[in-house]
Amino acid sequence: MISMVMVAVGVYARLLKHAEAAMACLAVDPAILLVVVGVLTFLITFCGCVGSLRENICLLQTFSVCLTIIFLLQLAAGALGFVFSDKARGKVSEIINGAIVHYRDDLDLQNLIDFGQKEFSCCGGVSYKDWSQNMYFNCTATNPSRERCSVPFSCCLHDADQAVINTMCGHGMQARGYLEASAFIHTNGCIDKLVNWTHSNLFLLGGITLGLALPQLVGIVLARLLINQIRDQVKLQLYNQQHRADPWS
């Protein structure tokens, strides 16, 4: 049920977008990610649910194998993230830079970036000048955009007493130096903030990972137990049929 809701929300969000924007940032579209995760979740849980209700060994094996693969991929991703931290950092940087390029192309992506910059009090990937990669915020003299050399409003420092958000507070900030710009916006990039947050919340992340892994392990064990029970029942039925057919038994 949850996976069907995820797919419905993802498809609805996708249909609301313009076709040009949809093609421009297909790889970083949160709606597409929601649809893909929802479809995969539905297929896997369908195999487990129907397989257990109908006592279908094939579906149960598919369910068990898929959960095992997902569990192993999670372990591998966590191990590789620690072992190859520099490469993982480079991949995160690549994803963030790609999101910056397509910031104005996708409203969902735009809201996601703004949320991240507000929560982590950061701006851009490495620094606030990374926003020059976006065609609207590009700081070259030939850029005709009104947002030339600016940064999104989510980079700005906000007062607690400020009732109305000034969406133009980041105007022209890329043309200023770090010290001058730091009086108005967050100049530190989101990559370092994200890495520091990860290091500071290792126990929380470990607890979340364990909470996700335990149901998967339980599902794998229960699926294997049910498969073994079904096979034992089939063997018992075949044994009884053979002995009923034997006139000397």
Coordinates of N, CA and C in Angstrom, one line a residue:
M1 N 0.8 -1.2 0.0 CA 0.0 0.0 0.0 C 0.9 1.3 0.0
I2 N 1.9 1.2 0.8 CA 2.8 2.4 0.9 C 3.5 2.6 -0.4
S3 N 4.0 1.5 -1.1 CA 4.7 1.6 -2.3 C 3.7 2.1 -3.4
M4 N 2.5 1.8 -3.4 CA 1.5 2.3 -4.4 C 1.3 3.8 -4.2
V5 N 1.2 4.2 -3.0 CA 1.1 5.7 -2.7 C 2.3 6.4 -3.2
M6 N 3.5 5.8 -3.0 CA 4.7 6.5 -3.5 C 4.7 6.6 -5.0
V7 N 4.3 5.6 -5.7 CA 4.3 5.6 -7.1 C 3.2 6.7 -7.6
A8 N 2.1 6.7 -6.9 CA 1.0 7.7 -7.3 C 1.5 9.1 -7.1
V9 N 2.2 9.4 -6.0 CA 2.7 10.7 -5.7 C 3.8 11.1 -6.7
G10 N 4.7 10.1 -7.0 CA 5.7 10.4 -8.0 C 5.2 10.7 -9.4
V11 N 4.2 9.9 -9.8 CA 3.6 10.1 -11.2 C 2.9 11.4 -11.2
Y12 N 2.2 11.7 -10.2 CA 1.4 13.0 -10.1 C 2.3 14.2 -10.2
A13 N 3.4 14.1 -9.4 CA 4.4 15.2 -9.4 C 5.1 15.3 -10.7
R14 N 5.3 14.2 -11.4 CA 6.0 14.2 -12.7 C 5.1 14.8 -13.8
L15 N 3.8 14.5 -13.7 CA 2.9 15.0 -14.7 C 2.6 16.5 -14.6
L16 N 2.8 17.1 -13.4 CA 2.6 18.5 -13.2 C 3.8 19.3 -13.8
K17 N 4.9 18.7 -14.1 CA 6.0 19.5 -14.6 C 6.0 19.7 -16.1
H18 N 6.7 20.7 -16.5 CA 6.8 20.9 -18.0 C 7.7 19.9 -18.6
A19 N 7.4 19.6 -19.8 CA 8.1 18.5 -20.6 C 9.6 18.9 -20.7
E20 N 9.9 20.2 -21.0 CA 11.3 20.6 -21.1 C 12.1 20.4 -19.9
A21 N 11.5 20.8 -18.7 CA 12.2 20.6 -17.5 C 12.3 19.1 -17.1
A22 N 11.3 18.3 -17.5 CA 11.4 16.9 -17.2 C 12.6 16.2 -17.9
M23 N 12.8 16.6 -19.1 CA 13.9 16.0 -19.9 C 15.2 16.6 -19.5
A24 N 15.3 17.8 -19.0 CA 16.5 18.4 -18.7 C 17.2 17.8 -17.5
C25 N 16.4 17.4 -16.5 CA 17.0 16.9 -15.2 C 16.4 15.6 -14.8
L26 N 16.3 14.7 -15.8 CA 15.7 13.4 -15.6 C 16.5 12.6 -14.5
A27 N 17.8 12.7 -14.5 CA 18.6 11.9 -13.6 C 18.6 12.4 -12.1
V28 N 18.2 13.6 -11.9 CA 18.2 14.2 -10.6 C 16.8 14.6 -10.1
D29 N 15.8 14.0 -10.8 CA 14.4 14.4 -10.4 C 13.9 13.5 -9.3
P30 N 13.5 14.2 -8.1 CA 13.0 13.4 -7.0 C 11.8 12.6 -7.3
A31 N 10.9 13.1 -8.2 CA 9.7 12.4 -8.6 C 10.0 11.1 -9.3
I32 N 11.0 11.1 -10.1 CA 11.5 9.8 -10.8 C 12.0 8.8 -9.7
L33 N 12.8 9.4 -8.8 CA 13.4 8.5 -7.7 C 12.2 7.9 -6.9
L34 N 11.2 8.7 -6.6 CA 10.1 8.2 -5.9 C 9.3 7.1 -6.6
V35 N 9.2 7.3 -7.9 CA 8.5 6.2 -8.7 C 9.3 5.0 -8.8
V36 N 10.6 5.1 -9.0 CA 11.5 3.9 -9.1 C 11.5 3.1 -7.8
V37 N 11.7 3.8 -6.7 CA 11.7 3.1 -5.4 C 10.3 2.5 -5.1
G38 N 9.2 3.2 -5.4 CA 7.9 2.7 -5.2 C 7.6 1.4 -6.0
V39 N 8.0 1.4 -7.3 CA 7.8 0.3 -8.2 C 8.6 -1.0 -7.7
L40 N 9.9 -0.7 -7.3 CA 10.7 -1.8 -6.8 C 10.2 -2.4 -5.5
T41 N 9.7 -1.5 -4.6 CA 9.2 -1.9 -3.3 C 7.9 -2.7 -3.6
F42 N 7.1 -2.2 -4.5 CA 5.8 -2.9 -4.7 C 6.1 -4.4 -5.3
L43 N 7.0 -4.5 -6.2 CA 7.3 -5.8 -6.8 C 7.8 -6.8 -5.8
I44 N 8.7 -6.3 -4.9 CA 9.3 -7.2 -3.9 C 8.3 -7.6 -2.9
T45 N 7.5 -6.6 -2.4 CA 6.5 -6.9 -1.3 C 5.4 -7.8 -1.9
F46 N 5.1 -7.6 -3.2 CA 4.0 -8.4 -3.9 C 4.5 -9.8 -3.9
C47 N 5.7 -10.1 -4.2 CA 6.2 -11.4 -4.2 C 6.1 -12.1 -2.9
G48 N 6.5 -11.3 -1.8 CA 6.4 -11.8 -0.5 C 5.0 -12.1 0.0
C49 N 4.1 -11.1 -0.3 CA 2.7 -11.3 0.2 C 2.0 -12.4 -0.5
V50 N 2.0 -12.4 -1.8 CA 1.3 -13.4 -2.6 C 1.9 -14.7 -2.4
G51 N 3.3 -14.7 -2.4 CA 4.0 -16.0 -2.2 C 3.6 -16.7 -0.9
S52 N 3.5 -15.9 0.2 CA 3.1 -16.5 1.5 C 1.7 -16.9 1.5
L53 N 0.8 -16.1 0.9 CA -0.6 -16.5 0.9 C -0.9 -17.7 0.1
R54 N -0.3 -17.8 -1.1 CA -0.5 -18.9 -2.0 C 0.5 -20.1 -1.8
E55 N 1.4 -19.9 -0.9 CA 2.5 -20.9 -0.6 C 3.2 -21.2 -1.9
N56 N 3.6 -20.2 -2.6 CA 4.3 -20.3 -3.9 C 5.8 -20.2 -3.6
I57 N 6.5 -21.3 -3.8 CA 7.9 -21.3 -3.5 C 8.7 -20.4 -4.4
C58 N 8.3 -20.2 -5.7 CA 9.0 -19.4 -6.6 C 9.0 -17.9 -6.2
L59 N 7.8 -17.5 -5.9 CA 7.6 -16.1 -5.4 C 8.4 -15.8 -4.1
L60 N 8.3 -16.8 -3.2 CA 9.0 -16.6 -1.9 C 10.5 -16.6 -2.1
Q61 N 11.0 -17.4 -3.0 CA 12.5 -17.4 -3.3 C 12.9 -16.0 -3.9
T62 N 12.0 -15.5 -4.8 CA 12.3 -14.2 -5.4 C 12.3 -13.1 -4.3
F63 N 11.4 -13.2 -3.4 CA 11.3 -12.2 -2.3 C 12.5 -12.3 -1.4
S64 N 12.9 -13.5 -1.1 CA 14.1 -13.7 -0.3 C 15.4 -13.3 -0.9
V65 N 15.5 -13.6 -2.2 CA 16.8 -13.2 -2.9 C 16.8 -11.7 -3.1
C66 N 15.7 -11.1 -3.4 CA 15.7 -9.6 -3.5 C 16.1 -8.9 -2.2
L67 N 15.5 -9.4 -1.1 CA 15.9 -8.8 0.2 C 17.3 -9.0 0.5
T68 N 17.9 -10.2 0.2 CA 19.3 -10.5 0.4 C 20.2 -9.6 -0.4
I69 N 19.8 -9.4 -1.6 CA 20.6 -8.5 -2.5 C 20.6 -7.1 -1.9
I70 N 19.4 -6.6 -1.6 CA 19.3 -5.2 -1.0 C 20.1 -5.1 0.3
F71 N 20.1 -6.1 1.1 CA 20.8 -6.1 2.4 C 22.3 -6.1 2.1
L72 N 22.8 -6.9 1.2 CA 24.2 -6.9 0.9 C 24.7 -5.6 0.2
L73 N 23.8 -5.0 -0.6 CA 24.2 -3.7 -1.2 C 24.3 -2.6 -0.2
Q74 N 23.4 -2.7 0.8 CA 23.5 -1.7 1.9 C 24.8 -1.9 2.7
L75 N 25.2 -3.1 3.0 CA 26.4 -3.4 3.7 C 27.6 -2.9 2.8
A76 N 27.6 -3.2 1.5 CA 28.7 -2.9 0.6 C 28.8 -1.4 0.5
A77 N 27.6 -0.7 0.4 CA 27.7 0.8 0.3 C 28.2 1.4 1.5
G78 N 27.8 0.9 2.7 CA 28.4 1.5 4.0 C 29.9 1.2 4.1
A79 N 30.3 0.0 3.8 CA 31.7 -0.3 3.8 C 32.6 0.5 2.9
L80 N 32.1 0.6 1.6 CA 32.8 1.3 0.6 C 32.8 2.8 1.0
G81 N 31.8 3.3 1.6 CA 31.7 4.7 2.0 C 32.8 5.1 3.0
F82 N 33.1 4.1 3.9 CA 34.1 4.3 4.9 C 35.5 4.1 4.3
V83 N 35.7 3.0 3.5 CA 37.0 2.7 3.0 C 37.4 3.7 1.9
F84 N 36.5 4.0 1.0 CA 36.8 5.0 0.0 C 36.1 6.3 0.2
S85 N 36.4 6.9 1.3 CA 35.7 8.1 1.7 C 36.0 9.3 0.7
D86 N 37.2 9.3 0.1 CA 37.5 10.4 -0.8 C 36.7 10.2 -2.1
K87 N 36.5 9.0 -2.6 CA 35.7 8.8 -3.8 C 34.2 9.0 -3.5
A88 N 33.8 8.7 -2.3 CA 32.4 8.9 -1.9 C 32.1 10.4 -1.8
R89 N 33.1 11.2 -1.3 CA 33.0 12.6 -1.3 C 32.9 13.2 -2.7
G90 N 33.8 12.6 -3.6 CA 33.7 13.1 -5.0 C 32.4 12.8 -5.6
K91 N 31.8 11.7 -5.3 CA 30.5 11.4 -5.9 C 29.4 12.3 -5.4
V92 N 29.5 12.6 -4.1 CA 28.5 13.5 -3.5 C 28.7 14.9 -4.1
S93 N 29.9 15.3 -4.3 CA 30.2 16.6 -4.9 C 29.6 16.6 -6.4
E94 N 29.8 15.5 -7.1 CA 29.2 15.5 -8.4 C 27.7 15.6 -8.5
I95 N 27.1 14.9 -7.5 CA 25.6 15.0 -7.4 C 25.1 16.4 -7.1
I96 N 25.8 17.0 -6.1 CA 25.4 18.4 -5.7 C 25.7 19.4 -6.9
N97 N 26.8 19.3 -7.6 CA 27.0 20.2 -8.7 C 26.0 20.0 -9.8
G98 N 25.6 18.7 -10.0 CA 24.6 18.5 -11.0 C 23.2 19.1 -10.6
A99 N 22.9 19.0 -9.3 CA 21.7 19.6 -8.8 C 21.7 21.1 -9.0
I100 N 22.9 21.7 -8.7 CA 23.1 23.2 -8.9 C 22.8 23.6 -10.3
V101 N 23.3 22.8 -11.3 CA 23.1 23.2 -12.7 C 21.7 23.2 -13.1
H102 N 20.9 22.3 -12.5 CA 19.5 22.1 -12.9 C 18.6 22.8 -11.8
Y103 N 19.1 23.7 -11.0 CA 18.3 24.3 -9.9 C 17.0 24.9 -10.4
R104 N 17.0 25.6 -11.5 CA 15.8 26.3 -11.9 C 14.9 25.4 -12.9
D105 N 15.4 24.3 -13.2 CA 14.7 23.4 -14.1 C 13.6 22.6 -13.5
D106 N 13.7 22.4 -12.2 CA 12.8 21.4 -11.5 C 12.4 22.0 -10.2
L107 N 11.1 22.3 -10.0 CA 10.7 22.9 -8.7 C 10.9 22.0 -7.5
D108 N 10.7 20.7 -7.7 CA 11.0 19.8 -6.6 C 12.5 19.8 -6.2
L109 N 13.3 19.8 -7.2 CA 14.8 19.8 -6.9 C 15.2 21.2 -6.3
Q110 N 14.5 22.2 -6.7 CA 14.8 23.5 -6.2 C 14.4 23.6 -4.7
N111 N 13.3 23.1 -4.4 CA 12.8 23.1 -3.0 C 13.7 22.2 -2.1
L112 N 14.2 21.1 -2.7 CA 15.1 20.2 -1.9 C 16.4 20.8 -1.6
I113 N 17.0 21.6 -2.6 CA 18.3 22.3 -2.4 C 18.1 23.4 -1.4
D114 N 17.0 24.1 -1.5 CA 16.8 25.2 -0.6 C 16.6 24.7 0.9
F115 N 15.9 23.6 1.0 CA 15.8 22.9 2.3 C 17.1 22.5 2.9
G116 N 17.9 21.9 2.1 CA 19.3 21.5 2.5 C 20.2 22.6 2.9
Q117 N 20.1 23.7 2.1 CA 21.0 24.8 2.4 C 20.5 25.5 3.7
K118 N 19.2 25.6 3.9 CA 18.7 26.2 5.2 C 19.1 25.3 6.4
E119 N 18.9 24.0 6.3 CA 19.1 23.1 7.4 C 20.6 23.1 7.8
F120 N 21.5 23.0 6.8 CA 22.9 22.9 7.1 C 23.6 24.2 7.1
S121 N 22.9 25.3 6.9 CA 23.5 26.6 6.9 C 24.7 26.7 6.0
C122 N 24.5 26.3 4.7 CA 25.5 26.3 3.8 C 25.1 26.9 2.4
C123 N 26.0 26.9 1.5 CA 25.7 27.5 0.2 C 26.6 26.9 -0.9
G124 N 26.0 26.2 -1.8 CA 26.8 25.6 -2.9 C 27.4 24.3 -2.5
G125 N 28.3 23.8 -3.3 CA 29.0 22.5 -3.0 C 30.2 22.8 -2.1
V126 N 31.2 23.4 -2.7 CA 32.4 23.7 -1.9 C 32.3 25.1 -1.3
S127 N 31.8 26.0 -2.1 CA 31.6 27.4 -1.6 C 30.4 28.0 -2.3
Y128 N 30.1 29.2 -1.9 CA 28.9 29.9 -2.5 C 29.2 30.2 -4.0
K129 N 30.4 30.3 -4.4 CA 30.7 30.6 -5.8 C 30.4 29.5 -6.7
D130 N 30.1 28.3 -6.2 CA 29.7 27.2 -7.1 C 28.4 27.5 -7.8
W131 N 27.7 28.4 -7.3 CA 26.4 28.8 -8.0 C 26.6 29.4 -9.4
S132 N 27.9 29.7 -9.7 CA 28.2 30.3 -11.0 C 28.0 29.2 -12.1
Q133 N 27.9 27.9 -11.7 CA 27.7 26.8 -12.6 C 26.3 26.8 -13.2
N134 N 25.4 27.5 -12.5 CA 24.0 27.6 -13.0 C 23.9 28.7 -14.0
M135 N 23.2 28.5 -15.1 CA 23.2 29.5 -16.2 C 22.5 30.8 -15.8
Y136 N 21.6 30.8 -14.8 CA 21.0 32.0 -14.3 C 21.9 32.8 -13.3
F137 N 22.7 32.0 -12.5 CA 23.5 32.7 -11.5 C 24.9 32.9 -12.0
N138 N 25.2 32.5 -13.2 CA 26.6 32.6 -13.8 C 27.1 34.0 -13.7
C139 N 28.4 34.1 -13.3 CA 28.9 35.5 -13.0 C 29.7 36.1 -14.1
T140 N 29.6 35.5 -15.3 CA 30.3 36.1 -16.5 C 29.6 37.4 -16.9
A141 N 30.4 38.3 -17.5 CA 29.8 39.6 -17.9 C 28.8 39.5 -19.1
T142 N 28.8 38.4 -19.8 CA 27.9 38.2 -21.0 C 26.6 37.6 -20.5
N143 N 26.4 37.2 -19.3 CA 25.2 36.6 -18.8 C 24.1 37.7 -18.7
P144 N 23.0 37.6 -19.4 CA 21.9 38.6 -19.4 C 20.9 38.4 -18.3
S145 N 21.1 37.4 -17.5 CA 20.1 37.1 -16.4 C 20.1 38.2 -15.3
R146 N 18.9 38.5 -14.8 CA 18.9 39.4 -13.7 C 19.5 38.9 -12.4
E147 N 19.6 37.5 -12.4 CA 20.2 36.9 -11.2 C 21.7 36.7 -11.3
R148 N 22.4 37.4 -12.3 CA 23.8 37.2 -12.5 C 24.6 37.5 -11.2
C149 N 25.5 36.6 -10.9 CA 26.4 36.8 -9.8 C 25.6 36.6 -8.4
S150 N 24.4 36.1 -8.4 CA 23.6 36.0 -7.2 C 23.7 34.6 -6.7
V151 N 23.1 34.4 -5.5 CA 22.9 33.0 -5.0 C 21.4 32.9 -4.5
P152 N 20.9 31.7 -4.4 CA 19.5 31.6 -3.9 C 19.3 32.2 -2.5
F153 N 18.1 32.5 -2.2 CA 17.8 33.2 -0.9 C 18.0 32.2 0.2
S154 N 18.0 30.9 0.0 CA 18.3 29.9 1.0 C 19.7 30.0 1.6
C155 N 20.6 30.7 0.8 CA 22.0 30.9 1.3 C 22.1 32.0 2.3
C156 N 21.1 32.8 2.4 CA 21.2 34.1 3.2 C 21.1 33.8 4.7
L157 N 21.7 34.7 5.4 CA 21.5 34.7 6.9 C 20.2 35.3 7.3
H158 N 19.4 34.7 8.1 CA 18.1 35.2 8.4 C 18.0 35.5 9.9
D159 N 17.4 36.6 10.2 CA 17.1 37.0 11.6 C 15.9 36.2 12.1
A160 N 16.0 35.9 13.4 CA 14.8 35.2 14.0 C 13.6 36.0 14.0
D161 N 13.8 37.4 14.1 CA 12.6 38.3 14.1 C 12.1 38.7 12.8
Q162 N 12.7 38.2 11.7 CA 12.3 38.6 10.3 C 11.1 37.8 10.0
A163 N 10.0 38.6 9.7 CA 8.7 38.0 9.4 C 8.6 37.6 7.9
V164 N 9.1 38.5 7.1 CA 9.0 38.3 5.6 C 10.4 38.0 5.1
I165 N 10.5 36.9 4.3 CA 11.8 36.5 3.7 C 12.1 37.4 2.5
N166 N 13.3 37.9 2.5 CA 13.8 38.7 1.4 C 14.4 37.8 0.3
T167 N 13.7 37.5 -0.7 CA 14.2 36.6 -1.7 C 15.3 37.1 -2.6
M168 N 15.6 38.4 -2.5 CA 16.6 39.1 -3.3 C 17.9 39.3 -2.4
C169 N 17.9 38.7 -1.3 CA 19.1 39.0 -0.3 C 20.4 38.4 -0.9
G170 N 20.4 37.5 -1.8 CA 21.6 36.9 -2.3 C 22.1 37.6 -3.6
H171 N 21.5 38.7 -4.0 CA 21.8 39.4 -5.2 C 23.2 39.9 -5.2
G172 N 24.0 39.5 -6.2 CA 25.4 40.0 -6.4 C 26.4 39.5 -5.4
M173 N 26.1 38.5 -4.6 CA 27.0 38.0 -3.6 C 28.2 37.3 -4.2
Q174 N 28.1 36.7 -5.3 CA 29.3 36.0 -5.9 C 30.4 37.0 -6.3
A175 N 30.0 38.3 -6.5 CA 31.0 39.3 -6.9 C 31.8 39.8 -5.7
R176 N 31.3 39.4 -4.5 CA 32.0 39.9 -3.2 C 32.9 38.8 -2.7
G177 N 33.9 39.3 -1.9 CA 34.8 38.4 -1.3 C 34.2 37.6 -0.2
Y178 N 34.9 36.6 0.4 CA 34.4 35.7 1.4 C 34.0 36.5 2.7
L179 N 34.9 37.4 3.1 CA 34.7 38.2 4.3 C 33.5 39.1 4.1
E180 N 33.4 39.8 3.0 CA 32.3 40.7 2.8 C 31.0 40.0 2.6
A181 N 31.0 38.8 1.9 CA 29.8 38.1 1.6 C 29.3 37.4 2.9
S182 N 30.2 37.0 3.8 CA 29.9 36.3 5.0 C 29.0 37.1 5.9
A183 N 28.9 38.4 5.7 CA 28.0 39.2 6.5 C 26.6 39.1 6.1
F184 N 26.3 38.5 4.9 CA 25.0 38.5 4.4 C 24.5 37.0 4.1
I185 N 25.5 36.1 3.7 CA 25.1 34.8 3.3 C 26.1 33.8 4.0
H186 N 25.7 32.5 3.9 CA 26.6 31.4 4.4 C 27.6 31.2 3.2
T187 N 28.8 31.3 3.5 CA 29.9 31.1 2.4 C 30.4 29.7 2.4
N188 N 30.3 28.9 3.4 CA 30.8 27.5 3.4 C 29.9 26.6 2.6
G189 N 30.5 25.7 1.9 CA 29.8 24.8 1.0 C 29.1 23.7 1.8
C190 N 28.1 23.0 1.2 CA 27.3 22.0 1.8 C 28.0 20.7 2.0
I191 N 29.1 20.4 1.1 CA 29.8 19.1 1.2 C 30.4 19.0 2.6
D192 N 31.2 20.0 3.0 CA 31.9 19.9 4.3 C 30.9 19.8 5.4
K193 N 29.8 20.6 5.3 CA 28.8 20.6 6.4 C 28.1 19.2 6.5
L194 N 27.9 18.6 5.3 CA 27.3 17.2 5.3 C 28.3 16.2 5.9
V195 N 29.5 16.3 5.5 CA 30.5 15.4 6.0 C 30.7 15.5 7.6
N196 N 30.7 16.7 8.0 CA 30.8 17.0 9.5 C 29.6 16.5 10.2
W197 N 28.4 16.7 9.6 CA 27.1 16.2 10.2 C 27.1 14.7 10.3
T198 N 27.7 14.0 9.3 CA 27.7 12.6 9.2 C 28.6 12.1 10.3
H199 N 29.8 12.7 10.5 CA 30.7 12.3 11.5 C 30.2 12.5 12.9
S200 N 29.4 13.5 13.1 CA 28.8 13.9 14.4 C 27.6 13.0 14.8
N201 N 27.0 12.4 13.8 CA 25.8 11.6 14.0 C 26.0 10.1 13.6
L202 N 27.1 9.6 13.8 CA 27.4 8.2 13.4 C 26.5 7.2 14.1
F203 N 26.3 7.5 15.4 CA 25.4 6.6 16.2 C 24.0 6.6 15.7
L204 N 23.5 7.8 15.4 CA 22.1 8.0 14.8 C 22.0 7.3 13.5
L205 N 23.0 7.5 12.6 CA 23.0 6.8 11.3 C 23.1 5.3 11.5
G206 N 23.9 4.9 12.4 CA 24.0 3.4 12.7 C 22.7 2.8 13.2
G207 N 22.0 3.6 14.1 CA 20.7 3.1 14.5 C 19.7 3.0 13.4
I208 N 19.7 4.0 12.6 CA 18.7 4.0 11.4 C 19.0 2.8 10.5
T209 N 20.3 2.6 10.2 CA 20.7 1.5 9.4 C 20.3 0.2 10.0
L210 N 20.5 0.0 11.3 CA 20.1 -1.2 12.0 C 18.6 -1.4 12.0
G211 N 17.9 -0.3 12.1 CA 16.4 -0.4 12.1 C 15.9 -0.8 10.7
L212 N 16.6 -0.4 9.6 CA 16.2 -0.8 8.3 C 16.7 -2.3 8.0
A213 N 17.8 -2.7 8.6 CA 18.4 -4.0 8.3 C 17.6 -5.1 9.0
L214 N 17.2 -4.8 10.3 CA 16.5 -5.9 11.0 C 15.3 -6.4 10.4
P215 N 14.3 -5.6 9.9 CA 13.2 -6.1 9.2 C 13.5 -6.9 8.0
Q216 N 14.6 -6.5 7.3 CA 15.0 -7.3 6.1 C 15.5 -8.7 6.5
L217 N 16.3 -8.7 7.6 CA 16.8 -10.0 8.0 C 15.6 -10.9 8.5
V218 N 14.7 -10.3 9.2 CA 13.5 -11.1 9.7 C 12.7 -11.6 8.5
G219 N 12.6 -10.8 7.4 CA 11.8 -11.2 6.2 C 12.6 -12.3 5.5
I220 N 13.9 -12.2 5.5 CA 14.7 -13.3 4.8 C 14.5 -14.6 5.6
V221 N 14.7 -14.5 6.9 CA 14.6 -15.8 7.7 C 13.2 -16.4 7.6
L222 N 12.2 -15.6 7.8 CA 10.8 -16.1 7.7 C 10.5 -16.7 6.3
A223 N 11.0 -16.0 5.3 CA 10.7 -16.6 3.9 C 11.4 -17.9 3.8
R224 N 12.6 -18.1 4.2 CA 13.3 -19.3 4.1 C 12.6 -20.4 5.0
L225 N 12.2 -20.1 6.2 CA 11.5 -21.0 7.0 C 10.2 -21.5 6.3
L226 N 9.4 -20.6 5.7 CA 8.2 -20.9 5.0 C 8.5 -21.8 3.8
I227 N 9.5 -21.5 3.1 CA 9.9 -22.3 1.9 C 10.2 -23.7 2.4
N228 N 11.0 -23.9 3.5 CA 11.3 -25.2 4.0 C 10.1 -26.0 4.4
Q229 N 9.1 -25.3 5.1 CA 7.9 -25.9 5.5 C 7.1 -26.4 4.3
I230 N 7.0 -25.6 3.3 CA 6.2 -26.0 2.1 C 6.8 -27.2 1.4
R231 N 8.2 -27.2 1.3 CA 8.8 -28.3 0.7 C 8.6 -29.6 1.5
D232 N 8.6 -29.5 2.9 CA 8.4 -30.6 3.7 C 7.0 -31.2 3.5
Q233 N 6.0 -30.2 3.4 CA 4.6 -30.6 3.1 C 4.5 -31.4 1.8
V234 N 5.1 -30.8 0.8 CA 5.1 -31.5 -0.5 C 5.7 -32.9 -0.5
K235 N 6.8 -33.0 0.2 CA 7.4 -34.3 0.3 C 6.5 -35.3 1.1
L236 N 5.9 -34.8 2.1 CA 5.0 -35.6 2.9 C 3.8 -36.1 2.0
Q237 N 3.2 -35.2 1.3 CA 2.1 -35.5 0.4 C 2.5 -36.5 -0.7
L238 N 3.7 -36.4 -1.3 CA 4.1 -37.3 -2.2 C 4.4 -38.7 -1.6
Y239 N 4.9 -38.7 -0.4 CA 5.1 -39.9 0.3 C 3.8 -40.7 0.6
N240 N 2.8 -39.9 1.0 CA 1.5 -40.5 1.3 C 0.8 -41.1 0.1
Q241 N 1.0 -40.3 -1.0 CA 0.4 -40.8 -2.3 C 1.0 -42.0 -2.8
Q242 N 2.3 -42.1 -2.7 CA 3.0 -43.3 -3.1 C 2.6 -44.6 -2.3
H243 N 2.5 -44.4 -1.0 CA 2.1 -45.5 -0.1 C 0.7 -45.9 -0.2
R244 N -0.2 -44.9 -0.6 CA -1.6 -45.3 -0.8 C -1.7 -46.1 -2.1
A245 N -0.9 -45.8 -3.1 CA -0.9 -46.5 -4.4 C -0.3 -47.8 -4.3
D246 N 0.5 -48.1 -3.2 CA 1.2 -49.4 -3.1 C 0.2 -50.4 -2.4
P247 N -0.2 -51.5 -3.1 CA -1.2 -52.4 -2.5 C -0.6 -53.3 -1.4
W248 N 0.8 -53.3 -1.3 CA 1.4 -54.1 -0.3 C 1.8 -53.3 1.0
S249 N 1.4 -52.0 1.0 CA 1.8 -51.2 2.1 C 0.8 -51.5 3.3

